[in-house]
Amino acid sequence: MKRQIKYLISAIVVVAFIAFIAESCNTSQQANTGALTNDAASAVYVAPGEHDEFYGFFSGGFSGQVSVYGLPSGRLLKVIPVFSQDAEKGYGYNEETKPMLNTSFGFVPWDDAHHPELSQTNGETDGRFLFINGNNTPRVAKIDLTTFETSEIIEIPNSGGNHSSPFTTENSEYVVAGTRFSVPYPQKDVAIDSYKENFKGMLTFIKMNEEEQMEIAFQVLLPAFDYDLAHAGKGKSHGWMFFTTYNTEEKHTLLEVNASQNDKDFIAAIDWKKAEEFIAQGNYKEVPAEHYVNRYDEKTHTATSTLQKTVKVLTPEDCPGLVYFLPTPKSPHGVDVDPTGEYIIGSGKLSADLTVHSFTNMLSAIENKEYETTIASVPVLKYDKVLGGVVPKPGLGPLHTEFDDKGNAYTTFFISSEVVKWKVGTWEVLDRIPTYYSVGHLMIPGGDSKKPDGKYLVALNKITKDRYLPTGPEMNHSAQLYDISGDKMKLLLDFPTVGEPHYAQGIAASKIKSKSKKIYPIEENEHAHRARGEKETKVVREGNVVRIYMTSIRSHFSPDNIEGIRVGDKVYVHLTNLEQDFDVPHGLAIQGARNAELLVMPGQTETMYWEPQREGVYPFYCTDFCSALHQEMQGYIRVSPKGSNVPLKWSMGEPDPES
């Protein structure tokens, strides 16, 4: 019977899609075909030596990283390692960054990164930080946009599938982390079919402290729904956070059928200012919840990992007025708030219409207690009392909405592979344009803030097939750039992306590039094993632990000849880059080291750990081209048998300092 229901749903979707296409062909005489215009090349051309107007930050999905593109050119500028080890930069391999990947499960060198989110001030992107979620092992990372490096990762306990994350409030008071998969609370060995009795959903609010470091402020315990995506209120709705839910049926198997039964699911509205009041009153439970907070210190150039053991949990039964459910058809995915903060758009994947809730109506329904029912002490507001409008039959499979600076909204439709432009307030469809193919998220620079830029839109497509040269069974995903400055959207550019970008954020380059760090001042280097000049280089043995204090500068290492290392030693090579010029990193690779290279920025210190496996003389060299004599930047390490009495000595073109 369940299989028949599944096939029936599939058939309905196909028939609806055919009918929709037929209706579109008959009624949309001026439909936008999405064909490239004659001036598309000039519109995206950035001349040699010129800079792009915008940065685009794209999640790497299953790569666990963030990729940075220039817009409108689509040029890949950088890949920022976050949750995954990165051999190019040594991230997660060098001793300084290994602690960034610590979790309560141990060292986890991978994650599934979905949603980048820029920090905001007064509801506008400010270019200070980029946050991104780890979906698999629930984590949230913070990237410092002066260095484009990951500066902090915090683990999220009591959670499974950190998907509705890490969307930020309009002054970056909080970033959130909602559980996609409800899990036993507390986590324990229980039968899966005890789902309704033992499983719970958890929404986490992470606060920035006075040092702009992340801390879990509180968690909100809710029914065992799947919490899918989120966005913060702004303007008049500042102080609220909105999460979509599906699986309000609370099923645990074959969700494509069993979690599609209810006519409406919910948007959960959380009053976080009221949560702060409950916290101040002590109206919370302090519960055991081990989680790691990993922070990189720019002065010591070293990360530390700290185990936290508890979190504060709020429950609706103890905190009346904290949470309300807004009924939303059907299996909503994205929830998006317009720049004024009045309208909350819920994109029901299985709904024929696009639902828009009114924040004003929501407050009125709360004040008048216009409830349909109550679930686990959470009032369910009456649908018709919170509804602000409906965009009728805009497309098939709505997912995400962002906004321009002219009062228009843009929604992606996965099944009908298109972006639809509509007017906020009148709900009138203004334009539609195809994507290639099966679009998920979209991004307009500032498009989820109070001050969107209305110039470009990027569609993030799941399928490319014929768009690029074939590369075997899998093709890279596609980003497509559209001009939205006029009445009609225009396709300008296709470019392939790193990994599977679920979401992206865009920001004017002027907000970041002037603050970009050029060097690490050598005199400020507080690394425990730095060498601020060649006179400080040395090799020190303590038992079987050997520390090599090495420097690099164009075009040599100091020391470049080292003897007295033995098989089985625990060797730490602490390399300080003495350069003080912009864009002159140095690398280090050692033959036989079971590790990645080091890539050390000017003025920085990084450490390679090496356990020599066999005797011999092994070369090391600089991996980053630094000068005309880059090839000459090399050296040798002699490894003698275990227990040998070869004296420890080192040199660089001069007599052994120990002789």
XYZ file of C-alpha atoms in Angstrom:
659
model
C 0.000 0.000 0.000
C 2.835 2.407 0.883
C 4.522 1.677 -2.435
C 1.259 2.456 -4.228
C 0.998 5.761 -2.383
C 4.583 6.577 -3.386
C 3.874 5.872 -7.060
C 0.647 7.889 -6.860
C 2.521 10.915 -5.475
C 5.113 10.610 -8.243
C 2.407 10.404 -10.880
C 0.641 13.466 -9.484
C 3.888 15.463 -9.593
C 4.533 14.449 -13.216
C 0.982 15.291 -14.316
C 1.119 18.611 -12.474
C 4.438 19.426 -14.101
C 3.098 18.689 -17.605
C 0.015 20.788 -16.932
C 2.142 23.624 -15.557
C 4.411 23.634 -18.613
C 1.454 23.551 -20.952
C -0.207 26.436 -19.128
C 3.034 28.403 -19.164
C 3.419 27.921 -22.916
C -0.145 29.051 -23.546
C -0.296 32.022 -21.219
C 3.257 33.394 -21.044
C 3.687 34.901 -24.469
C 6.559 37.022 -23.207
C 8.288 34.290 -21.206
C 11.979 34.861 -20.601
C 13.858 32.088 -22.386
C 17.077 32.629 -20.484
C 19.081 32.732 -23.696
C 22.390 34.506 -23.464
C 22.158 38.065 -24.709
C 24.655 39.536 -27.136
C 26.242 41.677 -24.445
C 26.584 38.867 -21.865
C 30.335 38.478 -22.391
C 31.023 42.161 -21.858
C 28.720 42.208 -18.816
C 30.841 39.642 -16.972
C 34.245 40.624 -18.353
C 36.724 41.863 -15.760
C 39.834 43.148 -17.495
C 43.287 41.841 -16.538
C 44.434 43.668 -13.430
C 40.907 44.799 -12.542
C 38.922 43.514 -9.577
C 35.467 41.980 -9.383
C 32.695 44.039 -7.853
C 31.550 41.316 -5.436
C 32.872 38.415 -3.443
C 30.767 35.269 -3.628
C 31.183 32.736 -0.806
C 29.954 29.286 -1.844
C 29.588 26.281 0.414
C 31.548 23.256 -0.731
C 28.912 20.757 0.372
C 30.539 17.363 0.660
C 34.028 18.890 0.249
C 33.616 20.443 3.710
C 35.149 23.717 2.494
C 34.159 27.206 1.336
C 35.064 28.448 -2.132
C 35.400 32.140 -2.938
C 34.521 33.492 -6.366
C 34.737 36.933 -7.880
C 31.489 38.225 -9.349
C 30.593 38.905 -12.094
C 33.608 37.087 -13.592
C 32.989 33.735 -11.886
C 36.751 33.424 -11.264
C 37.719 31.094 -8.417
C 39.797 33.175 -5.994
C 40.379 30.827 -3.080
C 39.267 27.657 -1.348
C 39.042 28.113 2.430
C 39.542 24.894 4.413
C 37.009 24.603 7.223
C 35.846 21.127 8.241
C 38.123 19.050 6.005
C 41.869 18.592 5.975
C 43.446 20.480 3.105
C 46.811 19.371 1.732
C 47.312 22.589 -0.236
C 47.458 24.714 2.890
C 48.370 22.070 5.464
C 45.127 22.793 7.340
C 44.266 19.935 9.669
C 47.711 18.430 9.027
C 49.977 20.924 10.758
C 50.116 20.840 14.540
C 48.620 24.317 14.870
C 45.315 23.531 13.118
C 44.723 19.895 14.097
C 42.786 21.019 17.219
C 40.277 22.798 14.957
C 38.886 19.402 13.940
C 38.434 17.962 17.437
C 34.950 16.797 18.411
C 33.410 14.711 21.173
C 33.685 11.804 18.694
C 37.424 12.407 18.312
C 39.344 13.933 15.416
C 36.833 14.319 12.544
C 38.580 15.642 9.397
C 35.503 16.037 7.194
C 32.016 17.458 7.173
C 29.185 18.437 4.860
C 29.163 22.249 4.640
C 25.853 23.717 3.479
C 25.049 27.310 4.361
C 27.500 30.224 4.493
C 26.185 33.264 6.316
C 27.830 36.680 6.555
C 27.880 38.604 9.814
C 25.589 41.620 9.946
C 25.411 45.010 11.619
C 22.092 46.855 11.647
C 20.741 44.223 9.298
C 23.416 44.783 6.644
C 26.342 42.546 5.757
C 29.474 44.014 7.343
C 32.322 41.893 5.926
C 33.782 40.839 9.293
C 32.991 37.136 9.478
C 31.516 34.283 7.512
C 29.770 31.473 9.393
C 29.101 28.025 7.945
C 27.544 24.823 9.253
C 28.876 21.300 9.416
C 25.848 19.118 8.763
C 27.088 15.620 9.565
C 28.960 16.069 12.849
C 26.983 19.089 14.049
C 29.307 22.081 14.071
C 29.382 25.779 13.226
C 32.536 27.490 11.982
C 33.519 31.141 11.877
C 35.859 32.451 9.177
C 37.793 35.665 9.726
C 37.445 37.737 6.552
C 40.630 39.711 7.214
C 42.613 36.502 6.660
C 40.071 34.253 4.882
C 40.947 31.535 7.382
C 38.826 29.513 9.786
C 39.209 31.016 13.237
C 36.713 29.032 15.289
C 34.626 25.840 15.218
C 32.039 24.980 17.865
C 30.389 21.578 18.202
C 26.601 21.369 18.660
C 25.393 18.739 21.153
C 21.911 17.148 21.334
C 21.639 17.436 17.575
C 21.719 15.334 14.427
C 22.094 16.853 10.974
C 22.835 20.508 11.671
C 20.930 21.813 8.635
C 18.953 24.908 9.642
C 22.205 26.656 10.388
C 24.036 29.068 10.873
C 21.671 31.919 10.034
C 22.408 35.119 11.928
C 20.384 37.854 13.556
C 20.611 41.407 12.269
C 23.423 42.425 14.641
C 25.045 38.982 14.778
C 23.783 38.567 18.342
C 23.151 34.916 17.535
C 23.747 32.335 14.891
C 21.477 29.300 15.059
C 21.883 25.563 14.602
C 18.684 23.532 14.214
C 18.632 19.754 14.154
C 17.509 18.175 10.889
C 17.293 14.689 12.372
C 15.640 14.491 15.735
C 17.579 12.155 18.031
C 17.058 10.567 21.456
C 17.227 13.123 24.233
C 19.372 12.516 26.111
C 21.261 10.434 23.543
C 21.015 6.763 24.540
C 20.406 3.254 23.263
C 16.669 3.028 22.489
C 14.576 1.238 19.900
C 14.141 3.325 16.756
C 10.409 2.608 16.767
C 10.197 4.421 20.123
C 10.690 7.617 18.089
C 7.669 9.516 19.424
C 8.494 8.655 23.013
C 12.253 9.189 23.088
C 13.295 11.472 20.240
C 13.354 15.276 20.342
C 14.302 18.207 18.141
C 16.738 20.818 19.386
C 17.304 24.395 18.232
C 20.590 25.938 19.349
C 21.360 29.637 19.734
C 25.070 30.508 19.594
C 26.046 33.885 20.988
C 29.044 36.051 20.173
C 30.721 37.059 23.435
C 32.593 40.315 24.077
C 35.732 38.882 22.418
C 33.578 37.964 19.377
C 33.982 34.276 20.176
C 31.175 31.761 19.790
C 29.472 30.192 22.811
C 26.247 28.192 23.084
C 23.874 30.537 24.873
C 20.910 28.162 25.089
C 19.015 25.372 23.371
C 15.256 25.012 22.857
C 13.754 21.514 23.191
C 10.921 20.833 20.732
C 8.925 17.916 19.301
C 10.685 15.342 17.143
C 10.100 17.072 13.805
C 12.801 17.642 11.191
C 13.956 21.265 11.384
C 15.021 22.172 7.880
C 16.064 25.804 7.389
C 15.938 29.114 9.215
C 16.125 32.864 8.865
C 16.086 35.678 11.382
C 13.555 38.427 11.648
C 14.700 41.921 10.807
C 13.372 45.421 11.290
C 9.967 45.030 12.916
C 10.498 41.276 13.414
C 13.983 41.635 14.934
C 14.096 39.438 18.016
C 12.508 36.446 16.309
C 14.016 33.469 14.518
C 11.996 31.315 12.117
C 12.629 27.614 11.358
C 10.836 25.432 8.830
C 9.766 21.949 9.844
C 8.725 18.827 8.030
C 7.890 15.339 9.305
C 5.358 16.726 11.736
C 3.990 13.196 11.431
C 7.004 12.155 13.566
C 7.849 9.140 11.423
C 11.206 7.389 11.267
C 11.129 5.379 8.041
C 10.333 5.943 4.344
C 9.866 9.656 4.939
C 9.239 10.415 1.263
C 5.802 8.907 1.853
C 5.258 8.906 5.604
C 6.396 12.513 6.134
C 4.187 13.829 3.333
C 0.813 13.011 4.837
C -0.105 16.188 6.703
C -1.650 18.977 4.670
C 0.397 21.504 6.598
C 3.665 21.427 8.478
C 5.021 24.375 10.450
C 7.302 27.330 10.676
C 8.542 27.501 14.266
C 8.792 31.103 15.466
C 11.205 31.572 18.384
C 11.126 34.777 20.452
C 14.812 34.887 21.393
C 14.475 38.105 23.365
C 11.969 36.334 25.596
C 14.436 33.441 25.810
C 16.996 35.890 27.200
C 14.470 36.895 29.872
C 13.930 33.272 30.867
C 17.691 32.747 31.064
C 18.091 35.844 33.266
C 15.350 34.486 35.541
C 17.131 31.152 35.819
C 14.213 29.428 34.126
C 16.250 26.771 32.347
C 17.793 23.352 32.904
C 21.571 22.930 32.918
C 22.048 19.551 31.247
C 25.134 17.422 30.532
C 26.199 17.917 26.919
C 29.875 17.487 26.095
C 31.031 19.543 23.124
C 34.282 21.071 21.943
C 35.024 24.720 21.258
C 38.067 25.068 18.985
C 39.694 28.478 18.560
C 42.653 29.701 16.555
C 44.759 32.408 18.211
C 46.225 34.809 15.650
C 49.015 35.881 18.025
C 50.294 32.395 18.841
C 49.281 31.061 15.407
C 47.947 28.045 17.264
C 44.513 26.520 17.843
C 43.305 25.221 21.173
C 40.466 22.815 21.847
C 38.371 23.161 25.010
C 35.792 20.650 26.221
C 32.547 22.178 27.481
C 30.360 19.871 29.562
C 26.888 21.431 29.863
C 24.347 23.573 28.037
C 21.265 25.519 29.110
C 18.006 24.047 27.761
C 14.665 25.847 27.600
C 11.390 23.928 27.242
C 8.077 25.357 25.999
C 6.169 23.966 28.986
C 8.409 25.939 31.340
C 8.728 29.003 29.084
C 5.275 30.068 27.817
C 5.381 32.454 24.865
C 8.811 31.272 23.724
C 7.683 29.292 20.657
C 4.747 29.379 18.250
C 3.983 27.204 15.240
C 2.771 28.811 11.992
C 0.951 26.241 9.793
C 2.595 26.166 6.352
C 1.752 23.949 3.369
C 3.355 21.446 2.593
C 6.781 20.083 3.590
C 8.286 23.593 3.604
C 11.997 23.832 2.877
C 13.185 27.446 2.851
C 11.915 30.180 5.150
C 12.849 33.709 4.104
C 12.098 37.126 5.591
C 11.730 40.178 3.349
C 13.918 43.275 3.941
C 11.206 45.054 5.945
C 10.763 42.108 8.305
C 7.011 42.011 7.695
C 6.700 38.969 5.445
C 7.846 35.419 6.173
C 7.859 33.212 3.076
C 7.460 29.472 3.529
C 8.367 27.372 0.485
C 6.257 24.206 0.626
C 7.986 21.699 -1.681
C 4.692 19.875 -2.304
C 2.466 22.950 -2.380
C 1.026 24.435 -5.554
C 1.128 27.935 -4.053
C 3.747 30.006 -2.252
C 2.694 30.899 1.293
C 3.510 34.298 2.799
C 2.915 34.904 6.499
C 2.549 38.388 7.984
C 4.536 39.224 11.096
C 1.923 41.824 12.077
C -0.806 39.213 11.757
C 1.280 36.755 13.746
C 1.596 39.176 16.668
C -2.135 39.850 16.527
C -2.932 36.124 16.538
C -0.636 35.647 19.536
C -2.195 38.550 21.415
C -5.731 37.284 20.732
C -4.773 33.637 21.397
C -6.096 32.551 18.026
C -4.836 28.984 18.239
C -5.788 25.941 16.211
C -4.372 23.591 18.844
C -1.363 23.108 21.089
C 1.460 20.605 20.477
C 3.862 19.842 23.325
C 2.947 23.153 24.992
C 3.548 25.059 21.727
C 0.501 26.994 20.438
C -0.338 26.406 16.770
C -1.619 29.706 15.376
C -4.606 29.684 13.043
C -3.468 29.590 9.443
C -5.891 32.219 8.156
C -4.982 34.567 11.021
C -1.265 34.668 10.214
C -1.487 34.530 6.427
C -0.227 37.641 4.667
C -0.708 36.539 1.070
C -0.342 33.772 -1.474
C 1.574 33.696 -4.741
C -0.741 31.458 -6.785
C 0.736 28.635 -8.889
C 4.155 30.219 -9.432
C 5.983 26.973 -10.303
C 6.728 23.450 -9.110
C 8.915 22.608 -6.146
C 9.590 26.003 -4.507
C 12.690 26.031 -2.321
C 14.238 29.426 -1.541
C 13.485 33.124 -1.839
C 15.721 36.195 -1.794
C 15.021 39.845 -2.468
C 16.246 42.824 -4.478
C 16.253 46.515 -3.574
C 13.063 47.285 -5.506
C 10.495 45.305 -3.517
C 10.721 42.154 -5.603
C 11.246 38.559 -4.526
C 12.932 35.747 -6.439
C 12.090 32.106 -5.745
C 13.752 28.940 -7.023
C 11.662 26.030 -8.287
C 13.483 22.712 -8.305
C 11.067 20.612 -10.357
C 10.332 23.164 -13.063
C 14.016 24.308 -13.067
C 13.456 28.055 -12.975
C 13.700 31.256 -11.004
C 10.464 33.216 -10.656
C 10.339 36.934 -9.887
C 7.290 38.236 -8.036
C 6.142 41.414 -6.340
C 6.088 41.537 -2.552
C 2.686 42.807 -1.418
C 0.719 42.214 -4.621
C 1.963 38.589 -5.029
C 2.002 39.051 -8.816
C 4.438 36.975 -10.888
C 6.543 39.431 -12.922
C 9.040 37.229 -14.750
C 10.450 33.724 -14.927
C 13.658 32.349 -16.372
C 14.941 28.778 -16.773
C 17.966 27.363 -14.967
C 20.200 24.497 -16.092
C 19.184 22.347 -14.216
C 17.211 21.600 -11.014
C 18.028 24.727 -9.073
C 18.320 24.614 -5.290
C 19.355 27.780 -3.494
C 19.804 31.164 -5.063
C 21.871 34.121 -3.930
C 21.546 37.861 -4.371
C 24.350 39.846 -2.665
C 22.701 41.062 0.534
C 19.531 39.289 -0.569
C 18.638 38.013 2.892
C 19.523 41.296 4.636
C 17.785 44.636 5.131
C 19.772 46.139 2.264
C 19.949 43.861 -0.788
C 21.913 44.717 -3.882
C 19.652 44.456 -6.900
C 22.261 43.817 -9.559
C 23.008 40.086 -9.771
C 21.417 36.778 -8.876
C 23.254 33.451 -8.722
C 21.335 30.200 -9.206
C 22.965 27.144 -7.640
C 22.002 24.171 -9.765
C 22.222 20.500 -8.853
C 22.568 19.018 -12.341
C 24.737 20.169 -15.259
C 24.877 17.257 -17.747
C 25.471 19.066 -21.080
C 26.671 22.412 -19.702
C 30.402 21.614 -19.565
C 32.925 19.277 -21.157
C 32.301 15.759 -19.812
C 34.512 14.611 -16.949
C 33.433 11.020 -16.455
C 30.291 9.842 -14.627
C 29.989 12.983 -12.523
C 29.887 16.622 -13.574
C 30.636 19.580 -11.347
C 27.614 21.496 -10.162
C 26.675 24.689 -11.919
C 26.341 28.274 -10.800
C 24.567 30.619 -13.178
C 24.786 34.392 -12.976
C 21.770 36.509 -13.931
C 21.408 40.241 -14.392
C 18.369 41.366 -12.357
C 18.856 45.115 -12.664
C 16.045 45.500 -15.203
C 12.468 44.317 -15.525
C 13.523 41.024 -17.101
C 16.169 38.646 -15.785
C 19.056 37.937 -18.166
C 21.374 34.932 -18.079
C 24.998 36.120 -18.209
C 27.311 33.286 -17.222
C 27.706 29.616 -16.291
C 30.618 28.531 -14.122
C 31.349 25.219 -12.384
C 31.707 25.108 -8.617
C 33.759 23.259 -6.009
C 31.896 20.367 -4.405
C 28.147 20.766 -4.094
C 27.326 24.338 -3.141
C 23.991 24.383 -1.346
C 23.976 28.085 -0.612
C 26.117 31.136 -1.204
C 26.470 34.646 0.162
C 27.551 37.701 -1.779
C 28.943 41.010 -0.588
C 30.387 44.123 -2.177
C 34.157 43.725 -2.439
C 34.609 47.211 -0.997
C 33.403 45.926 2.403
C 36.256 43.426 2.651
C 39.262 44.094 0.456
C 40.523 47.207 2.256
C 40.606 45.240 5.541
C 42.432 42.245 4.105
C 45.506 41.255 6.115
C 48.774 41.399 4.147
C 51.323 39.942 6.599
C 51.706 38.776 10.182
C 54.155 41.218 11.809
C 57.139 39.125 12.876
C 57.604 41.121 16.079
C 54.052 40.151 17.136
C 54.622 36.422 16.615
C 53.988 34.767 20.008
C 54.162 31.158 18.836
C 55.741 28.996 21.549
C 58.384 27.718 19.084
C 58.978 30.705 16.848
C 62.345 31.833 15.508
C 62.170 35.537 14.724
C 65.494 35.492 12.919
C 68.175 33.103 11.704
C 70.176 33.624 14.899
C 67.346 31.916 16.794
C 67.367 28.740 14.705
C 68.439 25.576 16.490
C 67.770 21.864 16.944
C 66.929 20.591 20.430
C 66.616 17.004 21.647
C 64.699 15.936 24.774
C 64.765 12.140 24.869
C 63.260 10.945 21.598
C 61.553 14.304 20.953
C 63.456 16.580 18.567
C 62.420 20.147 17.833
C 63.836 21.903 14.780
C 63.512 25.686 14.971
C 63.747 26.601 11.279
C 63.289 29.814 9.284
C 62.626 30.493 5.623
C 63.347 33.513 3.473
C 63.989 33.968 -0.228
C 65.715 31.682 -1.088
C 66.979 29.386 1.674
C 66.084 27.582 4.870
C 68.032 27.933 8.064
C 69.308 25.371 8.920
C 69.445 23.468 5.647
C 71.615 20.541 6.784
C 70.602 18.586 9.898
C 72.169 15.417 11.324
C 71.640 13.312 14.412
C 67.962 12.466 13.844
C 67.210 8.801 14.584
C 64.620 6.326 13.329
C 61.573 6.507 15.608
C 62.244 10.034 16.851
C 59.268 12.319 17.250
C 60.387 15.268 15.158
C 58.648 18.649 15.221
C 59.766 21.056 12.496
C 58.731 24.561 13.567
C 59.031 26.732 10.470
C 58.854 30.531 10.751
C 58.503 32.508 7.534
C 60.671 35.617 8.007
C 59.231 37.441 4.993
C 57.420 40.695 5.640
C 56.146 41.250 2.107
C 52.581 40.651 0.950
C 51.903 37.388 -0.892
C 55.223 35.658 -0.184
C 54.372 32.403 1.584
C 56.871 29.559 1.867
C 56.130 25.853 1.881
C 57.889 22.872 3.395
C 57.798 19.225 2.334
C 59.992 16.410 3.669
C 60.471 13.152 1.820
C 59.003 10.305 3.829
C 56.875 12.493 6.084
C 53.434 10.946 6.260
C 51.763 14.308 6.240
C 50.906 17.247 4.016
C 53.146 20.185 3.278
C 53.293 23.285 5.409
C 52.251 26.557 3.769
C 53.411 29.388 5.991
C 52.340 32.996 5.531
C 54.759 35.934 6.022
C 55.562 36.295 9.728
C 53.779 33.084 10.685
C 54.995 29.867 12.346
C 53.681 26.384 11.544
C 54.745 22.927 12.661
C 55.148 19.631 10.815
C 55.209 16.424 12.856
C 57.371 13.623 11.444
C 58.363 10.173 12.678
C 61.265 8.954 10.496
C 60.630 5.338 9.467
C 64.011 4.337 8.078
C 67.577 5.532 7.964
C 68.957 7.585 5.111
C 69.384 11.171 3.968
C 66.121 12.846 3.041
C 65.655 16.108 1.155
C 63.247 18.853 2.075
C 62.252 21.812 -0.053
C 59.998 24.835 -0.453
C 56.735 23.933 -2.186
C 55.551 27.467 -2.946
C 57.296 29.281 -5.794
C 58.851 32.280 -4.133
C 61.701 33.648 -6.261
C 63.959 33.040 -9.253
C 66.034 30.766 -7.022
C 63.051 28.818 -5.703
C 64.503 25.537 -6.979
C 67.612 26.133 -4.889
C 65.544 26.458 -1.710
C 66.180 22.993 -0.284
C 68.047 21.035 2.363
C 68.814 17.585 3.797
C 68.028 15.704 7.008
C 70.188 12.716 7.919
C 68.349 9.911 9.727
C 70.527 7.396 11.569
C 69.542 4.037 13.085
C 67.624 3.957 16.322
C 70.038 4.100 19.250
C 72.926 5.445 17.183
C 75.385 7.947 18.666
C 75.564 10.302 15.651
C 75.762 13.752 17.264
C 72.987 16.250 16.750
C 74.238 19.088 14.541
C 72.909 21.584 12.054
C 74.306 24.160 9.663
C 73.604 26.515 6.808
C 76.590 27.241 4.622
C 78.833 27.681 7.637
C 80.512 25.583 10.353
C 78.368 23.630 12.778
C 77.484 26.035 15.626
C 78.141 23.239 18.123
C 81.695 22.513 16.886
